[in-house]
Amino acid sequence: MKITIDGRELEFKEGQTILQVAQENNIYIPTLCYNEAVKAYGACRLCIVEVERRGRRRLVTSCLYPAEDGLNVSTNSERVKADRKIIMQLLLARCPNNEVVIKLAKKLGVETTPFKLEDKNCILCGLCVRVCEEVVGANAISSVARGVYREIAAPYYEQSDSCIGCGSCVYVCPINAITFQDKGSKRILTMPNHKMKKVQFKLKKCVKCGTYWAPEKQIEFICKTTGQPAEMFDLCPDCRD
Ligand code: FES
């Protein structure tokens, strides 16, 4: 099966999306909400491309749209550039102080935005929610409210009992808005756009070297979901070798 992207005829496998075929062939399509660890969701819409089949052209989100035999795709047509510019301007207005957003906007030729500036530091891509649900299985956070009030939060805006402090949300956040720091016996998770702002977790101490190395709640969660004995985690990874 073959698809044409920006004039290049490329082979693809059943089930691949346009974005996956493009990435596999080093064709750049900007993305923010795509991460191969979780199901694509199509939230940021930066990955739009123009597809053409039997003379009919339309814009689609390439992270969701399946590659089709004979499909002709343009990642940078005038229509794509114009729409992508507006999408980027909206993201820049929402997060005008976020370095990742500013850098990507510049890369796409967007230096300013005509839209009203906010200071959200969250693009509502939902990657943190999806990784917590699909990969970790903790379901600690979710998207709450609707429309302009939509945000990511734990139930009742309190420290979620289900959050194990693993930091998966930190690793997948595409704009580095969520961070954590291990300080002595504590892990402090900071979500600047979250009403809780900071949440703390007690770290487990290695019985051999005394290093604090992982949140106790995370270890409890692993023991519970995998059936591993708690003693397996008495030593930190360094002392286990
Ligand atoms: S990467 Fe496709 S919509 Fe965000």
PDB file of C-alpha atoms and ligand atoms in Angstrom:
ATOM      1  CA  MET A   1       0.000   0.000   0.000  1.00  0.00           C
ATOM      2  CA  LYS A   2       1.314   3.419  -0.910  1.00  0.00           C
ATOM      3  CA  ILE A   3       0.569   6.955   0.168  1.00  0.00           C
ATOM      4  CA  THR A   4       2.020  10.159  -1.258  1.00  0.00           C
ATOM      5  CA  ILE A   5       3.207  12.759   1.255  1.00  0.00           C
ATOM      6  CA  ASP A   6       4.618  16.032  -0.079  1.00  0.00           C
ATOM      7  CA  GLY A   7       5.233  14.384  -3.434  1.00  0.00           C
ATOM      8  CA  ARG A   8       7.041  11.350  -1.986  1.00  0.00           C
ATOM      9  CA  GLU A   9       5.480   7.972  -2.588  1.00  0.00           C
ATOM     10  CA  LEU A  10       5.785   5.975   0.627  1.00  0.00           C
ATOM     11  CA  GLU A  11       4.883   2.489   1.723  1.00  0.00           C
ATOM     12  CA  PHE A  12       2.922   2.049   4.912  1.00  0.00           C
ATOM     13  CA  LYS A  13       1.545  -0.706   7.083  1.00  0.00           C
ATOM     14  CA  GLU A  14      -2.127  -1.347   7.783  1.00  0.00           C
ATOM     15  CA  GLY A  15      -3.287   0.632  10.813  1.00  0.00           C
ATOM     16  CA  GLN A  16      -0.697   3.418  10.580  1.00  0.00           C
ATOM     17  CA  THR A  17      -1.810   7.033  10.696  1.00  0.00           C
ATOM     18  CA  ILE A  18      -0.568   9.723   8.309  1.00  0.00           C
ATOM     19  CA  LEU A  19       1.532  11.167  11.146  1.00  0.00           C
ATOM     20  CA  GLN A  20       3.201   7.825  11.853  1.00  0.00           C
ATOM     21  CA  VAL A  21       4.083   7.336   8.187  1.00  0.00           C
ATOM     22  CA  ALA A  22       5.432  10.897   8.001  1.00  0.00           C
ATOM     23  CA  GLN A  23       7.535  10.518  11.145  1.00  0.00           C
ATOM     24  CA  GLU A  24       8.888   7.174   9.982  1.00  0.00           C
ATOM     25  CA  ASN A  25      10.075   8.923   6.818  1.00  0.00           C
ATOM     26  CA  ASN A  26      11.485  12.036   8.505  1.00  0.00           C
ATOM     27  CA  ILE A  27       8.766  14.339   7.234  1.00  0.00           C
ATOM     28  CA  TYR A  28       8.125  17.041   9.809  1.00  0.00           C
ATOM     29  CA  ILE A  29       4.588  17.680  11.017  1.00  0.00           C
ATOM     30  CA  PRO A  30       4.310  19.814  14.172  1.00  0.00           C
ATOM     31  CA  THR A  31       2.609  18.107  17.123  1.00  0.00           C
ATOM     32  CA  LEU A  32       2.007  18.826  20.771  1.00  0.00           C
ATOM     33  CA  CYS A  33      -0.605  16.366  21.984  1.00  0.00           C
ATOM     34  CA  TYR A  34       0.764  13.258  20.291  1.00  0.00           C
ATOM     35  CA  ASN A  35       2.737  10.701  22.283  1.00  0.00           C
ATOM     36  CA  GLU A  36       3.111   7.148  21.059  1.00  0.00           C
ATOM     37  CA  ALA A  37       2.741   5.828  24.616  1.00  0.00           C
ATOM     38  CA  VAL A  38      -0.991   6.597  24.589  1.00  0.00           C
ATOM     39  CA  LYS A  39      -3.899   6.632  22.163  1.00  0.00           C
ATOM     40  CA  ALA A  40      -4.013   9.671  19.881  1.00  0.00           C
ATOM     41  CA  TYR A  41      -6.630  12.189  20.875  1.00  0.00           C
ATOM     42  CA  GLY A  42      -6.462  15.061  18.373  1.00  0.00           C
ATOM     43  CA  ALA A  43      -6.528  17.865  20.916  1.00  0.00           C
ATOM     44  CA  CYS A  44      -3.976  20.452  19.750  1.00  0.00           C
ATOM     45  CA  ARG A  45      -4.802  20.211  16.015  1.00  0.00           C
ATOM     46  CA  LEU A  46      -1.338  21.412  15.068  1.00  0.00           C
ATOM     47  CA  CYS A  47      -0.755  18.269  13.068  1.00  0.00           C
ATOM     48  CA  ILE A  48      -3.344  19.163  10.417  1.00  0.00           C
ATOM     49  CA  VAL A  49      -2.521  18.220   6.847  1.00  0.00           C
ATOM     50  CA  GLU A  50      -4.427  18.517   3.599  1.00  0.00           C
ATOM     51  CA  VAL A  51      -5.556  15.269   2.011  1.00  0.00           C
ATOM     52  CA  GLU A  52      -6.753  14.798  -1.509  1.00  0.00           C
ATOM     53  CA  ARG A  53      -8.735  11.897  -2.880  1.00  0.00           C
ATOM     54  CA  ARG A  54     -10.542  11.823  -6.218  1.00  0.00           C
ATOM     55  CA  GLY A  55     -10.170  15.559  -6.582  1.00  0.00           C
ATOM     56  CA  ARG A  56     -11.676  16.321  -3.172  1.00  0.00           C
ATOM     57  CA  ARG A  57      -9.462  18.154  -0.708  1.00  0.00           C
ATOM     58  CA  ARG A  58      -9.876  18.591   3.026  1.00  0.00           C
ATOM     59  CA  LEU A  59      -7.964  19.231   6.227  1.00  0.00           C
ATOM     60  CA  VAL A  60      -7.569  16.380   8.704  1.00  0.00           C
ATOM     61  CA  THR A  61      -5.599  15.800  11.901  1.00  0.00           C
ATOM     62  CA  SER A  62      -2.776  13.531  10.848  1.00  0.00           C
ATOM     63  CA  CYS A  63      -2.352  11.896  14.274  1.00  0.00           C
ATOM     64  CA  LEU A  64      -5.853  10.414  13.959  1.00  0.00           C
ATOM     65  CA  TYR A  65      -6.330   9.991  10.229  1.00  0.00           C
ATOM     66  CA  PRO A  66      -5.450   6.528   8.912  1.00  0.00           C
ATOM     67  CA  ALA A  67      -3.075   6.276   5.991  1.00  0.00           C
ATOM     68  CA  GLU A  68      -4.947   5.075   2.895  1.00  0.00           C
ATOM     69  CA  ASP A  69      -3.718   3.542  -0.306  1.00  0.00           C
ATOM     70  CA  GLY A  70      -3.506   6.199  -3.012  1.00  0.00           C
ATOM     71  CA  LEU A  71      -4.053   9.139  -0.664  1.00  0.00           C
ATOM     72  CA  ASN A  72      -2.263  12.335  -1.575  1.00  0.00           C
ATOM     73  CA  VAL A  73      -1.149  14.367   1.450  1.00  0.00           C
ATOM     74  CA  SER A  74       0.291  17.823   1.730  1.00  0.00           C
ATOM     75  CA  THR A  75       1.817  18.774   5.089  1.00  0.00           C
ATOM     76  CA  ASN A  76       2.521  22.377   4.176  1.00  0.00           C
ATOM     77  CA  SER A  77       0.002  23.644   1.625  1.00  0.00           C
ATOM     78  CA  GLU A  78      -1.147  27.275   1.792  1.00  0.00           C
ATOM     79  CA  ARG A  79      -4.377  26.173   3.440  1.00  0.00           C
ATOM     80  CA  VAL A  80      -2.503  24.099   6.040  1.00  0.00           C
ATOM     81  CA  LYS A  81      -0.092  26.955   6.756  1.00  0.00           C
ATOM     82  CA  ALA A  82      -2.927  29.454   7.210  1.00  0.00           C
ATOM     83  CA  ASP A  83      -4.977  27.246   9.537  1.00  0.00           C
ATOM     84  CA  ARG A  84      -1.950  26.048  11.489  1.00  0.00           C
ATOM     85  CA  LYS A  85      -0.921  29.655  12.004  1.00  0.00           C
ATOM     86  CA  ILE A  86      -4.288  30.457  13.626  1.00  0.00           C
ATOM     87  CA  ILE A  87      -4.090  27.342  15.812  1.00  0.00           C
ATOM     88  CA  MET A  88      -0.605  28.350  16.916  1.00  0.00           C
ATOM     89  CA  GLN A  89      -1.736  31.915  17.630  1.00  0.00           C
ATOM     90  CA  LEU A  90      -4.523  30.548  19.839  1.00  0.00           C
ATOM     91  CA  LEU A  91      -2.078  28.327  21.729  1.00  0.00           C
ATOM     92  CA  LEU A  92       0.318  31.233  22.117  1.00  0.00           C
ATOM     93  CA  ALA A  93      -2.484  33.416  23.502  1.00  0.00           C
ATOM     94  CA  ARG A  94      -3.355  30.733  26.002  1.00  0.00           C
ATOM     95  CA  CYS A  95       0.241  30.114  27.116  1.00  0.00           C
ATOM     96  CA  PRO A  96       2.165  33.306  26.227  1.00  0.00           C
ATOM     97  CA  ASN A  97       4.868  32.672  28.820  1.00  0.00           C
ATOM     98  CA  ASN A  98       5.579  29.047  28.119  1.00  0.00           C
ATOM     99  CA  GLU A  99       8.981  28.529  26.517  1.00  0.00           C
ATOM    100  CA  VAL A 100       8.067  25.416  24.559  1.00  0.00           C
ATOM    101  CA  VAL A 101       4.998  27.101  23.066  1.00  0.00           C
ATOM    102  CA  ILE A 102       6.961  30.274  22.241  1.00  0.00           C
ATOM    103  CA  LYS A 103       9.729  28.248  20.587  1.00  0.00           C
ATOM    104  CA  LEU A 104       7.339  26.164  18.509  1.00  0.00           C
ATOM    105  CA  ALA A 105       5.383  29.279  17.508  1.00  0.00           C
ATOM    106  CA  LYS A 106       8.608  30.895  16.275  1.00  0.00           C
ATOM    107  CA  LYS A 107       9.474  27.775  14.337  1.00  0.00           C
ATOM    108  CA  LEU A 108       6.105  28.055  12.604  1.00  0.00           C
ATOM    109  CA  GLY A 109       6.633  31.757  11.907  1.00  0.00           C
ATOM    110  CA  VAL A 110       4.323  33.007  14.661  1.00  0.00           C
ATOM    111  CA  GLU A 111       5.843  35.732  16.840  1.00  0.00           C
ATOM    112  CA  THR A 112       2.685  37.454  18.093  1.00  0.00           C
ATOM    113  CA  THR A 113      -0.981  36.694  18.489  1.00  0.00           C
ATOM    114  CA  PRO A 114      -4.102  38.778  17.771  1.00  0.00           C
ATOM    115  CA  PHE A 115      -6.049  36.855  20.431  1.00  0.00           C
ATOM    116  CA  LYS A 116      -6.606  37.909  24.042  1.00  0.00           C
ATOM    117  CA  LEU A 117      -3.696  36.878  26.233  1.00  0.00           C
ATOM    118  CA  GLU A 118      -4.244  34.491  29.134  1.00  0.00           C
ATOM    119  CA  ASP A 119      -1.661  32.834  31.330  1.00  0.00           C
ATOM    120  CA  LYS A 120      -2.788  29.249  31.521  1.00  0.00           C
ATOM    121  CA  ASN A 121       0.431  27.276  31.048  1.00  0.00           C
ATOM    122  CA  CYS A 122      -1.650  24.276  29.972  1.00  0.00           C
ATOM    123  CA  ILE A 123      -2.813  23.514  26.460  1.00  0.00           C
ATOM    124  CA  LEU A 124      -5.446  21.003  27.613  1.00  0.00           C
ATOM    125  CA  CYS A 125      -3.922  18.282  25.468  1.00  0.00           C
ATOM    126  CA  GLY A 126      -4.902  15.720  28.106  1.00  0.00           C
ATOM    127  CA  LEU A 127      -1.666  13.752  27.786  1.00  0.00           C
ATOM    128  CA  CYS A 128      -1.213  13.763  31.585  1.00  0.00           C
ATOM    129  CA  VAL A 129      -4.739  12.387  32.021  1.00  0.00           C
ATOM    130  CA  ARG A 130      -4.281   9.764  29.329  1.00  0.00           C
ATOM    131  CA  VAL A 131      -0.922   8.488  30.598  1.00  0.00           C
ATOM    132  CA  CYS A 132      -2.239   8.315  34.155  1.00  0.00           C
ATOM    133  CA  GLU A 133      -5.208   6.278  32.957  1.00  0.00           C
ATOM    134  CA  GLU A 134      -3.842   4.192  30.094  1.00  0.00           C
ATOM    135  CA  VAL A 135      -0.249   3.530  31.149  1.00  0.00           C
ATOM    136  CA  VAL A 136      -0.123   3.864  34.935  1.00  0.00           C
ATOM    137  CA  GLY A 137      -3.720   2.832  35.641  1.00  0.00           C
ATOM    138  CA  ALA A 138      -4.040   5.247  38.558  1.00  0.00           C
ATOM    139  CA  ASN A 139      -6.761   7.549  37.127  1.00  0.00           C
ATOM    140  CA  ALA A 140      -5.736  10.319  39.492  1.00  0.00           C
ATOM    141  CA  ILE A 141      -6.624  13.319  37.331  1.00  0.00           C
ATOM    142  CA  SER A 142      -9.228  14.182  34.757  1.00  0.00           C
ATOM    143  CA  SER A 143     -10.545  16.969  32.619  1.00  0.00           C
ATOM    144  CA  VAL A 144     -13.218  18.952  34.483  1.00  0.00           C
ATOM    145  CA  ALA A 145     -15.776  21.601  33.483  1.00  0.00           C
ATOM    146  CA  ARG A 146     -16.525  22.638  29.917  1.00  0.00           C
ATOM    147  CA  GLY A 147     -15.684  25.234  27.328  1.00  0.00           C
ATOM    148  CA  VAL A 148     -13.461  28.048  28.513  1.00  0.00           C
ATOM    149  CA  TYR A 149     -13.643  26.726  32.087  1.00  0.00           C
ATOM    150  CA  ARG A 150     -12.230  23.344  31.191  1.00  0.00           C
ATOM    151  CA  GLU A 151      -9.124  22.367  33.142  1.00  0.00           C
ATOM    152  CA  ILE A 152      -7.195  19.371  34.410  1.00  0.00           C
ATOM    153  CA  ALA A 153      -7.746  18.554  38.050  1.00  0.00           C
ATOM    154  CA  ALA A 154      -7.956  15.898  40.712  1.00  0.00           C
ATOM    155  CA  PRO A 155     -11.398  15.196  42.241  1.00  0.00           C
ATOM    156  CA  TYR A 156     -12.641  18.125  44.350  1.00  0.00           C
ATOM    157  CA  TYR A 157      -9.390  19.956  43.556  1.00  0.00           C
ATOM    158  CA  GLU A 158      -7.741  18.165  46.456  1.00  0.00           C
ATOM    159  CA  GLN A 159      -4.696  15.942  46.521  1.00  0.00           C
ATOM    160  CA  SER A 160      -5.935  12.825  44.809  1.00  0.00           C
ATOM    161  CA  ASP A 161      -5.821   9.664  46.871  1.00  0.00           C
ATOM    162  CA  SER A 162      -5.181   7.803  43.649  1.00  0.00           C
ATOM    163  CA  CYS A 163      -2.100   9.836  42.713  1.00  0.00           C
ATOM    164  CA  ILE A 164       1.004   7.784  43.453  1.00  0.00           C
ATOM    165  CA  GLY A 165       3.536  10.508  42.660  1.00  0.00           C
ATOM    166  CA  CYS A 166       5.161   8.500  39.856  1.00  0.00           C
ATOM    167  CA  GLY A 167       5.739  11.582  37.710  1.00  0.00           C
ATOM    168  CA  SER A 168       4.462  10.052  34.464  1.00  0.00           C
ATOM    169  CA  CYS A 169       2.469  13.233  33.848  1.00  0.00           C
ATOM    170  CA  VAL A 170       5.720  15.194  34.165  1.00  0.00           C
ATOM    171  CA  TYR A 171       7.445  13.110  31.516  1.00  0.00           C
ATOM    172  CA  VAL A 172       4.650  13.396  28.956  1.00  0.00           C
ATOM    173  CA  CYS A 173       3.640  17.043  29.409  1.00  0.00           C
ATOM    174  CA  PRO A 174       4.620  18.464  25.994  1.00  0.00           C
ATOM    175  CA  ILE A 175       5.126  21.996  27.298  1.00  0.00           C
ATOM    176  CA  ASN A 176       6.987  21.065  30.514  1.00  0.00           C
ATOM    177  CA  ALA A 177       4.276  22.648  32.627  1.00  0.00           C
ATOM    178  CA  ILE A 178       4.313  19.927  35.275  1.00  0.00           C
ATOM    179  CA  THR A 179       7.523  19.337  37.217  1.00  0.00           C
ATOM    180  CA  PHE A 180       8.736  17.422  40.236  1.00  0.00           C
ATOM    181  CA  GLN A 181      11.641  17.688  42.569  1.00  0.00           C
ATOM    182  CA  ASP A 182      12.902  15.178  45.116  1.00  0.00           C
ATOM    183  CA  LYS A 183      14.014  17.035  48.231  1.00  0.00           C
ATOM    184  CA  GLY A 184      15.270  14.883  51.092  1.00  0.00           C
ATOM    185  CA  SER A 185      12.507  12.481  52.024  1.00  0.00           C
ATOM    186  CA  LYS A 186       9.868  14.216  49.906  1.00  0.00           C
ATOM    187  CA  ARG A 187       8.841  14.453  46.276  1.00  0.00           C
ATOM    188  CA  ILE A 188       7.141  17.716  45.426  1.00  0.00           C
ATOM    189  CA  LEU A 189       5.008  17.647  42.314  1.00  0.00           C
ATOM    190  CA  THR A 190       4.194  21.075  40.921  1.00  0.00           C
ATOM    191  CA  MET A 191       1.278  21.696  38.602  1.00  0.00           C
ATOM    192  CA  PRO A 192       1.252  25.476  38.106  1.00  0.00           C
ATOM    193  CA  ASN A 193      -2.099  25.520  36.411  1.00  0.00           C
ATOM    194  CA  HIS A 194      -3.737  23.257  38.941  1.00  0.00           C
ATOM    195  CA  LYS A 195      -5.638  24.657  41.889  1.00  0.00           C
ATOM    196  CA  MET A 196      -3.623  22.387  44.209  1.00  0.00           C
ATOM    197  CA  LYS A 197      -0.373  23.832  42.749  1.00  0.00           C
ATOM    198  CA  LYS A 198       1.931  21.537  44.802  1.00  0.00           C
ATOM    199  CA  VAL A 199       1.440  18.035  46.113  1.00  0.00           C
ATOM    200  CA  GLN A 200       3.875  16.117  48.293  1.00  0.00           C
ATOM    201  CA  PHE A 201       4.797  12.456  48.534  1.00  0.00           C
ATOM    202  CA  LYS A 202       6.904  10.612  51.061  1.00  0.00           C
ATOM    203  CA  LEU A 203       9.872   8.840  49.488  1.00  0.00           C
ATOM    204  CA  LYS A 204      11.062   5.381  50.457  1.00  0.00           C
ATOM    205  CA  LYS A 205      14.546   5.059  51.951  1.00  0.00           C
ATOM    206  CA  CYS A 206      16.962   2.409  50.695  1.00  0.00           C
ATOM    207  CA  VAL A 207      17.794   0.126  53.662  1.00  0.00           C
ATOM    208  CA  LYS A 208      21.407  -0.212  52.468  1.00  0.00           C
ATOM    209  CA  CYS A 209      22.622   3.224  51.324  1.00  0.00           C
ATOM    210  CA  GLY A 210      19.954   5.420  52.905  1.00  0.00           C
ATOM    211  CA  THR A 211      19.001   7.191  49.660  1.00  0.00           C
ATOM    212  CA  TYR A 212      15.389   8.254  49.262  1.00  0.00           C
ATOM    213  CA  TRP A 213      14.533   6.884  45.860  1.00  0.00           C
ATOM    214  CA  ALA A 214      10.816   6.397  45.032  1.00  0.00           C
ATOM    215  CA  PRO A 215       7.445   7.489  46.378  1.00  0.00           C
ATOM    216  CA  GLU A 216       6.110   5.033  48.961  1.00  0.00           C
ATOM    217  CA  LYS A 217       2.680   5.249  47.329  1.00  0.00           C
ATOM    218  CA  GLN A 218       4.137   4.254  43.980  1.00  0.00           C
ATOM    219  CA  ILE A 219       5.804   1.192  45.516  1.00  0.00           C
ATOM    220  CA  GLU A 220       2.572   0.225  47.278  1.00  0.00           C
ATOM    221  CA  PHE A 221       0.741   0.581  43.973  1.00  0.00           C
ATOM    222  CA  ILE A 222       3.249  -1.642  42.140  1.00  0.00           C
ATOM    223  CA  CYS A 223       3.032  -4.297  44.876  1.00  0.00           C
ATOM    224  CA  LYS A 224      -0.748  -4.212  44.748  1.00  0.00           C
ATOM    225  CA  THR A 225      -1.046  -4.400  40.962  1.00  0.00           C
ATOM    226  CA  THR A 226       1.762  -6.888  40.296  1.00  0.00           C
ATOM    227  CA  GLY A 227       1.705  -8.978  43.454  1.00  0.00           C
ATOM    228  CA  GLN A 228       5.431  -8.338  44.094  1.00  0.00           C
ATOM    229  CA  PRO A 229       6.431  -8.510  47.775  1.00  0.00           C
ATOM    230  CA  ALA A 230       7.154  -5.131  49.447  1.00  0.00           C
ATOM    231  CA  GLU A 231      10.646  -6.355  50.514  1.00  0.00           C
ATOM    232  CA  MET A 232      11.640  -6.366  46.850  1.00  0.00           C
ATOM    233  CA  PHE A 233      11.729  -2.588  47.080  1.00  0.00           C
ATOM    234  CA  ASP A 234      13.818  -2.327  50.243  1.00  0.00           C
ATOM    235  CA  LEU A 235      16.880  -1.550  48.112  1.00  0.00           C
ATOM    236  CA  CYS A 236      17.230   1.302  45.610  1.00  0.00           C
ATOM    237  CA  PRO A 237      18.121   0.347  41.986  1.00  0.00           C
ATOM    238  CA  ASP A 238      21.843   1.108  42.592  1.00  0.00           C
ATOM    239  CA  CYS A 239      22.099  -1.197  45.600  1.00  0.00           C
ATOM    240  CA  ARG A 240      20.191  -3.960  43.840  1.00  0.00           C
ATOM    241  CA  ASP A 241      22.960  -4.529  41.252  1.00  0.00           C
TER     242      ASP A 241
HETATM  243  S1  FES B   1      -0.754  16.103  17.467  1.00  0.00           S
HETATM  244 FE1  FES B   1      -2.519  15.710  16.292  1.00  0.00          FE
HETATM  245  S2  FES B   1      -3.984  16.957  17.179  1.00  0.00           S
HETATM  246 FE2  FES B   1      -2.267  17.282  18.457  1.00  0.00          FE
END
